mmCIF file of C-alpha atoms in Angstrom:
data_model
loop_
_atom_site.group_PDB
_atom_site.id
_atom_site.type_symbol
_atom_site.label_atom_id
_atom_site.label_comp_id
_atom_site.label_asym_id
_atom_site.label_seq_id
_atom_site.Cartn_x
_atom_site.Cartn_y
_atom_site.Cartn_z
ATOM 1 C CA MET A 405 -0.004 -0.010 0.005
ATOM 2 C CA LYS A 406 2.880 2.377 0.716
ATOM 3 C CA LYS A 407 4.319 1.742 -2.676
ATOM 4 C CA PHE A 408 0.972 2.650 -4.276
ATOM 5 C CA THR A 409 0.915 6.016 -2.498
ATOM 6 C CA LEU A 410 4.514 6.693 -3.352
ATOM 7 C CA TYR A 411 3.860 5.934 -7.070
ATOM 8 C CA THR A 412 0.750 8.129 -7.197
ATOM 9 C CA MET A 413 2.720 10.976 -5.533
ATOM 10 C CA LEU A 414 5.531 10.630 -8.062
ATOM 11 C CA MET A 415 3.040 10.466 -10.917
ATOM 12 C CA THR A 416 1.287 13.635 -9.801
ATOM 13 C CA ALA A 417 4.586 15.383 -9.351
ATOM 14 C CA SER A 418 5.643 14.430 -12.877
ATOM 15 C CA PHE A 419 2.420 15.788 -14.252
ATOM 16 C CA THR A 420 3.379 19.222 -12.854
ATOM 17 C CA PHE A 421 6.586 19.287 -14.856
ATOM 18 C CA ILE A 422 5.252 18.054 -18.102
ATOM 19 C CA PRO A 423 3.349 21.304 -19.020
ATOM 20 C CA ASN A 424 6.661 23.282 -18.673
ATOM 21 C CA GLN A 425 8.230 21.044 -21.257
ATOM 22 C CA ILE A 426 5.265 21.415 -23.587
ATOM 23 C CA ASN A 427 5.398 25.156 -23.390
ATOM 24 C CA SER A 428 9.102 25.174 -24.248
ATOM 25 C CA VAL A 429 8.306 24.295 -27.865
ATOM 26 C CA VAL A 430 9.345 27.143 -30.215
ATOM 27 C CA LYS A 431 6.326 28.949 -31.556
ATOM 28 C CA ASP A 432 5.972 31.284 -34.421
ATOM 29 C CA PRO A 433 7.084 34.859 -33.448
ATOM 30 C CA ILE A 434 4.214 37.323 -33.121
ATOM 31 C CA THR A 435 4.525 40.229 -35.402
ATOM 32 C CA THR A 436 3.394 43.611 -34.187
ATOM 33 C CA ASN A 437 2.965 46.791 -36.068
ATOM 34 C CA ASP A 438 5.307 49.256 -34.325
ATOM 35 C CA THR A 439 4.200 52.303 -36.328
ATOM 36 C CA PRO A 440 4.764 55.362 -34.253
ATOM 37 C CA LYS A 441 1.705 57.594 -33.629
ATOM 38 C CA GLU A 442 1.480 60.947 -35.297
ATOM 39 C CA VAL A 443 2.955 63.597 -33.012
ATOM 40 C CA SER A 444 1.641 67.069 -33.313
ATOM 41 C CA ALA A 445 3.881 69.952 -34.211
ATOM 42 C CA GLU A 446 3.450 71.566 -30.768
ATOM 43 C CA VAL A 447 4.635 68.492 -29.040
ATOM 44 C CA LYS A 448 7.592 68.198 -31.368
ATOM 45 C CA THR A 449 8.647 71.773 -30.589
ATOM 46 C CA LEU A 450 8.368 71.192 -26.908
ATOM 47 C CA LEU A 451 10.505 68.071 -27.179
ATOM 48 C CA LEU A 452 13.104 69.917 -29.189
ATOM 49 C CA ARG A 453 13.140 72.669 -26.547
ATOM 50 C CA LEU A 454 13.704 70.037 -23.850
ATOM 51 C CA GLU A 455 16.656 68.614 -25.820
ATOM 52 C CA GLU A 456 18.139 72.083 -26.265
ATOM 53 C CA ILE A 457 17.917 72.627 -22.521
ATOM 54 C CA LYS A 458 19.583 69.238 -21.791
ATOM 55 C CA LYS A 459 22.474 70.134 -24.116
ATOM 56 C CA MET A 460 22.988 73.589 -22.572
ATOM 57 C CA ASP A 461 25.975 74.315 -20.387
ATOM 58 C CA LYS A 462 24.272 75.242 -17.183
ATOM 59 C CA SER A 463 27.460 76.064 -15.300
ATOM 60 C CA GLU A 464 27.703 79.441 -17.086
ATOM 61 C CA LEU A 465 24.239 80.486 -16.068
ATOM 62 C CA SER A 466 23.388 82.616 -13.072
ATOM 63 C CA SER A 467 21.160 81.385 -10.278
ATOM 64 C CA THR A 468 18.101 83.346 -11.591
ATOM 65 C CA GLU A 469 18.587 81.989 -15.083
ATOM 66 C CA ARG A 470 18.831 78.387 -13.737
ATOM 67 C CA LYS A 471 15.522 78.946 -11.867
ATOM 68 C CA GLU A 472 13.933 80.223 -15.034
ATOM 69 C CA VAL A 473 15.185 77.165 -17.006
ATOM 70 C CA ARG A 474 13.906 74.814 -14.269
ATOM 71 C CA LYS A 475 10.563 76.471 -14.272
ATOM 72 C CA GLU A 476 10.376 76.230 -18.093
ATOM 73 C CA VAL A 477 11.275 72.549 -17.963
ATOM 74 C CA ARG A 478 8.479 71.919 -15.423
ATOM 75 C CA THR A 479 5.890 73.785 -17.568
ATOM 76 C CA ILE A 480 6.971 71.876 -20.660
ATOM 77 C CA LYS A 481 6.738 68.513 -18.904
ATOM 78 C CA SER A 482 3.293 69.459 -17.479
ATOM 79 C CA THR A 483 1.989 70.400 -20.901
ATOM 80 C CA LEU A 484 3.382 67.201 -22.421
ATOM 81 C CA ARG A 485 1.591 65.157 -19.741
ATOM 82 C CA ALA A 486 -1.640 67.106 -20.316
ATOM 83 C CA SER A 487 -1.429 66.650 -24.079
ATOM 84 C CA GLY A 488 -2.746 63.056 -23.566
ATOM 85 C CA ASN A 489 0.067 61.071 -25.111
ATOM 86 C CA GLY A 490 -0.219 58.282 -22.623
ATOM 87 C CA VAL A 491 -2.020 56.571 -19.804
ATOM 88 C CA TYR A 492 -0.758 57.463 -16.341
ATOM 89 C CA LEU A 493 -1.715 55.387 -13.322
ATOM 90 C CA SER A 494 -1.160 56.340 -9.789
ATOM 91 C CA ILE A 495 0.338 53.968 -7.246
ATOM 92 C CA GLY A 496 -2.956 53.562 -5.528
ATOM 93 C CA ALA A 497 -4.681 52.564 -8.785
ATOM 94 C CA ILE A 498 -1.964 49.999 -9.458
ATOM 95 C CA ILE A 499 -2.332 48.480 -6.064
ATOM 96 C CA ILE A 500 -6.092 48.277 -6.407
ATOM 97 C CA ILE A 501 -5.842 46.694 -9.823
ATOM 98 C CA GLY A 502 -3.287 44.143 -8.441
ATOM 99 C CA LEU A 503 -5.597 43.225 -5.540
ATOM 100 C CA LEU A 504 -8.554 42.802 -7.821
ATOM 101 C CA LEU A 505 -6.516 40.514 -10.031
ATOM 102 C CA ILE A 506 -5.360 38.459 -7.131
ATOM 103 C CA LEU A 507 -8.888 38.147 -5.771
ATOM 104 C CA LEU A 508 -10.562 37.320 -9.075
ATOM 105 C CA LEU A 509 -7.925 34.891 -10.378
#
């Protein structure tokens, strides 16, 4: 009787490893269309301005000029976020979604 339980336990354990071997078979690669979305001219100019600011030599600027540049970068970033070019989730939303998935699945 002990051998029977041992064999059944080994058989059930082997069934847990078989699906991993089945999934390791090479499948056809999935092709996706990675066409970039149309970006408006305003967004392009804002991105170009950000690149210019990054390339600037900020060591030669005075403290008031640096503050103005920082303020400009913040306003540009806020307008880019508001332009709707992405979905932003807060940490709380991500936690709630994770809990719902755990509870439902």
